[in-house]
PDB file of C-alpha atoms in Angstrom:
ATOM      1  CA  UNK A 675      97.315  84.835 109.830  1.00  0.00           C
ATOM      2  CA  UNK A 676      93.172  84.183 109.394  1.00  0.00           C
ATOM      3  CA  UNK A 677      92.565  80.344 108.178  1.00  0.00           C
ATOM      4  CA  UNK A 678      91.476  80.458 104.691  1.00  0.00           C
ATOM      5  CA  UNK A 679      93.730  83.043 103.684  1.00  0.00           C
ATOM      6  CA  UNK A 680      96.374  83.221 100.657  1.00  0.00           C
ATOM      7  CA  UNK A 681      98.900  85.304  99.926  1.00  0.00           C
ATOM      8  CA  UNK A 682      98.898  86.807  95.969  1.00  0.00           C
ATOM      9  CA  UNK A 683     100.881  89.620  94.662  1.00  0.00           C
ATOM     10  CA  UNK A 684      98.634  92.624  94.671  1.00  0.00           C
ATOM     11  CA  UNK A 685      99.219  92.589  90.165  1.00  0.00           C
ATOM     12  CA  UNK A 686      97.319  89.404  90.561  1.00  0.00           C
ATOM     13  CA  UNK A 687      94.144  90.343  92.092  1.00  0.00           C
ATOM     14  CA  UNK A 688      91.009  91.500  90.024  1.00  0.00           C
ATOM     15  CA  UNK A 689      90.030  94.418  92.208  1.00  0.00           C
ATOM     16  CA  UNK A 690      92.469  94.931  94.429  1.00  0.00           C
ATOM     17  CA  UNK A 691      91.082  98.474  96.384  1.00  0.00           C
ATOM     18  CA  UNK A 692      87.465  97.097  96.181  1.00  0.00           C
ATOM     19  CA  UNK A 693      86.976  96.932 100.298  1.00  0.00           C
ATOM     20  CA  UNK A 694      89.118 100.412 101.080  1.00  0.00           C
ATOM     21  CA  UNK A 695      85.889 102.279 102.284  1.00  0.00           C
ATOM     22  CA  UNK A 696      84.727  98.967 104.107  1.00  0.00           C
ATOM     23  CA  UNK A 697      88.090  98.897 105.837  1.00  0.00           C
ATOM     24  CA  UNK A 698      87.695 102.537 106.928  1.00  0.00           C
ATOM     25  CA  UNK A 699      84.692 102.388 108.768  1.00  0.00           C
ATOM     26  CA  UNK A 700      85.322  98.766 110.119  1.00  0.00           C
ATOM     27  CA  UNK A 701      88.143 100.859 111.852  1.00  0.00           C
ATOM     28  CA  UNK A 702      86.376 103.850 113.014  1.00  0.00           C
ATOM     29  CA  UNK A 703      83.209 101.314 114.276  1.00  0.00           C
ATOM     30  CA  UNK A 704      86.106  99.779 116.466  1.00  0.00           C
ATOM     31  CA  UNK A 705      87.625 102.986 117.863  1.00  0.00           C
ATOM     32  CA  UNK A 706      84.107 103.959 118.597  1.00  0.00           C
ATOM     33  CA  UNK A 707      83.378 101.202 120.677  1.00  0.00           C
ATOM     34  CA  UNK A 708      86.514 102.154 122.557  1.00  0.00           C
ATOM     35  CA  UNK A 709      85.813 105.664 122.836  1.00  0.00           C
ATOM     36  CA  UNK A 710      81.570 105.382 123.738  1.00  0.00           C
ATOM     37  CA  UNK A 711      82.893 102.427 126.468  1.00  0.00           C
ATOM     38  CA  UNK A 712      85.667 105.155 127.791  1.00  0.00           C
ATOM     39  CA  UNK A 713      82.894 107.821 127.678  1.00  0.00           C
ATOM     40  CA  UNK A 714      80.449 105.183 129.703  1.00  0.00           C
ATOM     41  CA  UNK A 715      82.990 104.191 132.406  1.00  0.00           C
ATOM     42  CA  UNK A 716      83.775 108.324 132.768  1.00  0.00           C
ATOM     43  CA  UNK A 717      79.869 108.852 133.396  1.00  0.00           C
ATOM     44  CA  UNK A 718      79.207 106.102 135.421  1.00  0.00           C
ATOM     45  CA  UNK A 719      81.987 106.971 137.933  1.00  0.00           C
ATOM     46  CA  UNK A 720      80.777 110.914 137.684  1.00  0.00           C
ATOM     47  CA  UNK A 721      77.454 109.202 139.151  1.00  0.00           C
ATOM     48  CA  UNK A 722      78.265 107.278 141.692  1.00  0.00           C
ATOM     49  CA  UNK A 723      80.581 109.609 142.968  1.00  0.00           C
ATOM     50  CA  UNK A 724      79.034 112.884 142.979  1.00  0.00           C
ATOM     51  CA  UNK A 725      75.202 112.004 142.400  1.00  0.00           C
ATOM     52  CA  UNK A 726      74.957 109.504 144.807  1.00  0.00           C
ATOM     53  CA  UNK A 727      70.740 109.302 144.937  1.00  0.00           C
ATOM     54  CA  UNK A 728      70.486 109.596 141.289  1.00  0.00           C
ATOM     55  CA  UNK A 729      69.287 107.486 138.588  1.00  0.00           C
ATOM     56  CA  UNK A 730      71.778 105.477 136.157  1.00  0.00           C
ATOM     57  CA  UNK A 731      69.291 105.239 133.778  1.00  0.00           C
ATOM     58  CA  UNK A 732      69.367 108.350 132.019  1.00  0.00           C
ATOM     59  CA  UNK A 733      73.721 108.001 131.851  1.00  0.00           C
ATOM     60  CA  UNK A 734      72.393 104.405 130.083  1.00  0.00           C
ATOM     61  CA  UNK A 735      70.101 106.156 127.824  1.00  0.00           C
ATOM     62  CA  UNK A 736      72.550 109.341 127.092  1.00  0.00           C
ATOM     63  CA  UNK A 737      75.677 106.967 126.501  1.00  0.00           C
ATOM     64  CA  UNK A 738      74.127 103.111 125.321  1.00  0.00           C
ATOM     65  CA  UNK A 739      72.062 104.425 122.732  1.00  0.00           C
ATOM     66  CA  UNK A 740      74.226 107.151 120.943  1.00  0.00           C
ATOM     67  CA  UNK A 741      77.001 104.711 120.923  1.00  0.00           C
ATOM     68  CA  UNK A 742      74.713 101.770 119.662  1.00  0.00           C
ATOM     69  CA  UNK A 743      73.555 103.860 117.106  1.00  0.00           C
ATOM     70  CA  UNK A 744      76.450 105.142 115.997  1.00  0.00           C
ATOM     71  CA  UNK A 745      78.258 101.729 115.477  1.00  0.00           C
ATOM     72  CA  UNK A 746      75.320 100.571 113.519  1.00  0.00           C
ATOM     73  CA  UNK A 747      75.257 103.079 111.010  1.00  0.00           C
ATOM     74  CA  UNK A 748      79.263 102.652 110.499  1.00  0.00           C
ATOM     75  CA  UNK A 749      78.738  99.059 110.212  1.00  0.00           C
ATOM     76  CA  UNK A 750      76.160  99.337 107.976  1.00  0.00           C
ATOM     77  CA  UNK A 751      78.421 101.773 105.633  1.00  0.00           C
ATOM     78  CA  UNK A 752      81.151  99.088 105.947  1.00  0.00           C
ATOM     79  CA  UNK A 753      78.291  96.556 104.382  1.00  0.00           C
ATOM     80  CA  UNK A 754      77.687  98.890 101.967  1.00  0.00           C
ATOM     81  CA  UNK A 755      81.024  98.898 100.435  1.00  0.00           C
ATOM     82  CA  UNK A 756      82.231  95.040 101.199  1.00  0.00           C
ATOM     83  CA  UNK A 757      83.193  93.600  97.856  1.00  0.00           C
ATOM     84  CA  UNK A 758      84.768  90.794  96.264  1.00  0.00           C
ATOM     85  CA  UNK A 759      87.859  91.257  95.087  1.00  0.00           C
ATOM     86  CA  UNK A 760      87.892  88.689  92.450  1.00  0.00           C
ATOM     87  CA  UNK A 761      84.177  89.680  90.939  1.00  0.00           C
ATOM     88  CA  UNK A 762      83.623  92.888  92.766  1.00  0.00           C
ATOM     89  CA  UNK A 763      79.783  91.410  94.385  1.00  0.00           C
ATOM     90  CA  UNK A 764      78.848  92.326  97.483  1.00  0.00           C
ATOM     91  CA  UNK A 765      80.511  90.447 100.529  1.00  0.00           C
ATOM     92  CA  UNK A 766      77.905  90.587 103.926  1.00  0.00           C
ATOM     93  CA  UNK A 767      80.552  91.193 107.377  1.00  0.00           C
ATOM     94  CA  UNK A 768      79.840  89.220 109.751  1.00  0.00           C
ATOM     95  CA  UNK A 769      81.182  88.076 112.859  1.00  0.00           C
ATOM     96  CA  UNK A 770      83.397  85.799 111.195  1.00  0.00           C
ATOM     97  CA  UNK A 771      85.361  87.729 108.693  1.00  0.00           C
ATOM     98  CA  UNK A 772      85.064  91.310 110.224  1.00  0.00           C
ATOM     99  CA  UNK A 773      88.535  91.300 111.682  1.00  0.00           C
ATOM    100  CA  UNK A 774      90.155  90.190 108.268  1.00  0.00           C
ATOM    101  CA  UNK A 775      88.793  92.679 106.685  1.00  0.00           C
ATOM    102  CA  UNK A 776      90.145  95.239 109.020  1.00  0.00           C
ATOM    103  CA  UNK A 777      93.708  94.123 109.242  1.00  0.00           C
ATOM    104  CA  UNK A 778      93.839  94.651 105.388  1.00  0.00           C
ATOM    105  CA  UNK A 779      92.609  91.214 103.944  1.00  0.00           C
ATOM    106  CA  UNK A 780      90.152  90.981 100.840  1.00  0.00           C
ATOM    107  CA  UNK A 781      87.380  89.127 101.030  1.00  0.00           C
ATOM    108  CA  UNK A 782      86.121  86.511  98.526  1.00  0.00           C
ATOM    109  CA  UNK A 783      82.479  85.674  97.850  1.00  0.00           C
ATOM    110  CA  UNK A 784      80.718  82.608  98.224  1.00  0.00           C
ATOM    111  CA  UNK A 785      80.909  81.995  94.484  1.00  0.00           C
ATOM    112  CA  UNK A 786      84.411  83.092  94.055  1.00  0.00           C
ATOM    113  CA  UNK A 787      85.354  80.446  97.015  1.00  0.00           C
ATOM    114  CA  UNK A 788      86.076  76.973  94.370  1.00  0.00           C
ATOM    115  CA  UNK A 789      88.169  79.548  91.864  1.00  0.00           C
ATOM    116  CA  UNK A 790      90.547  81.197  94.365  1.00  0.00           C
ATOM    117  CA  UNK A 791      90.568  78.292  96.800  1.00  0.00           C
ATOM    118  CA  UNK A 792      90.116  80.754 100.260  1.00  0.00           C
ATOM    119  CA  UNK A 793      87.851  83.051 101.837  1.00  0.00           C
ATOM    120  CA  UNK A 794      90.784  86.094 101.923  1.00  0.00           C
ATOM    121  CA  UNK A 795      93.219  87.348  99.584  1.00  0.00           C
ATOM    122  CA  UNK A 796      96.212  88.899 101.522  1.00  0.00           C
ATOM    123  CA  UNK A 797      97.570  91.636  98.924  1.00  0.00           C
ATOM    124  CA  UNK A 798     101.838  91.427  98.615  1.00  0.00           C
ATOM    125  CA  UNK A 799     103.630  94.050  97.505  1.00  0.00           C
ATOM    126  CA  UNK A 800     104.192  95.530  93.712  1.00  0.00           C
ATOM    127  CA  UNK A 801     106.698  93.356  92.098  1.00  0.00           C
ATOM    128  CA  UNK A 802     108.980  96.159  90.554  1.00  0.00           C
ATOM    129  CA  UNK A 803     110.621  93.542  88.085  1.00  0.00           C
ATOM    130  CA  UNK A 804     106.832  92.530  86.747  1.00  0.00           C
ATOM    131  CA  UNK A 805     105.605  96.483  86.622  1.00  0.00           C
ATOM    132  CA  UNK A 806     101.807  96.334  85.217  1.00  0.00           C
ATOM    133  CA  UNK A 807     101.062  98.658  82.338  1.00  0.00           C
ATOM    134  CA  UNK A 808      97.746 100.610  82.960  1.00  0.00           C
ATOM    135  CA  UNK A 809      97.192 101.400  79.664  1.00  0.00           C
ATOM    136  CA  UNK A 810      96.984  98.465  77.926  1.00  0.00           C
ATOM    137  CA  UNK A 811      95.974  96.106  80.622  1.00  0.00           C
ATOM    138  CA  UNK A 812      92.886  96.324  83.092  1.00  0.00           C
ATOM    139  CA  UNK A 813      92.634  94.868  86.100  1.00  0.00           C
ATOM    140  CA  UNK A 814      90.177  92.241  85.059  1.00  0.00           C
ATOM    141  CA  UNK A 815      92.360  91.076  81.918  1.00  0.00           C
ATOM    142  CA  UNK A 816      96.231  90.753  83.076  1.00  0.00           C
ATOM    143  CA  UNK A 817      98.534  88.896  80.958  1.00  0.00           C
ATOM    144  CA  UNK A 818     101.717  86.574  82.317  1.00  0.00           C
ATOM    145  CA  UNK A 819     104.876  88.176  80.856  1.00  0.00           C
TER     146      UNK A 819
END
């Protein structure tokens, strides 16, 4: 488990689907790194085996700047839709809580740090003997049975 994470039954958190989208393209950024590197390795032996003479600069440009863009942009849609799931502000990824928040793990804002006491929230399981009542409770306003 990530250091600064607690566990909380998934009742007890504010907004608990507030990083789904964020998730979702933190997972398709990391299968296309995979898949442009695959793609790369493919080209680059293509080259050297049947162009001998010719240029591996225009495999770098065809392959390293597709793939760079691409990444960006689903990074940047990941940014877009990183939230705090105990205020629902924006979280920034970075390099230090990007893989948290792809193996499922809510992040917590700056702010929100001192009241929930850790930088992730790992969601448990629905308690089926403490069911939550959608109609006359919202997520921001739960009471203890």
């Amino acid at each position: 488990m990530i250091e600064g994470a607690i566990e909380k039954p998934i009742d007890k958190i504010r907004y608990p689907s507030c990083t789904k989208k964020a998730r979702h393209y933190l997972v398709l950024a990391q299968i296309a790194i995979v898949v442009w590197f695959v793609l790369f390795a493919v080209l680059q032996y293509i080259a050297v085996r049947y162009f001998d003479g010719w240029p591996r600069i225009p495999i770098l440009l065809l392959v390293v700047l597709p793939a760079f863009i691409t990444i960006a942009c689903l990074y940047n849609a990941a940014n877009d839709n990183s939230k705090c799931c105990h205020c629902n502000s924006p979280v920034m990824i970075h390099r230090f809580n990007w893989l948290g928040i792809a193996s499922g793990l809510l992040p917590v804002c700056k702010r929100c740090r001192a009241i929930v006491g850790a930088e992730f929230i790992k969601p448990l399981p629905d308690n089926p003997a403490n069911p939550v009542n959608p109609v006359n409770e919202t997520p921001t306003e739960r009471s203890n049975p």
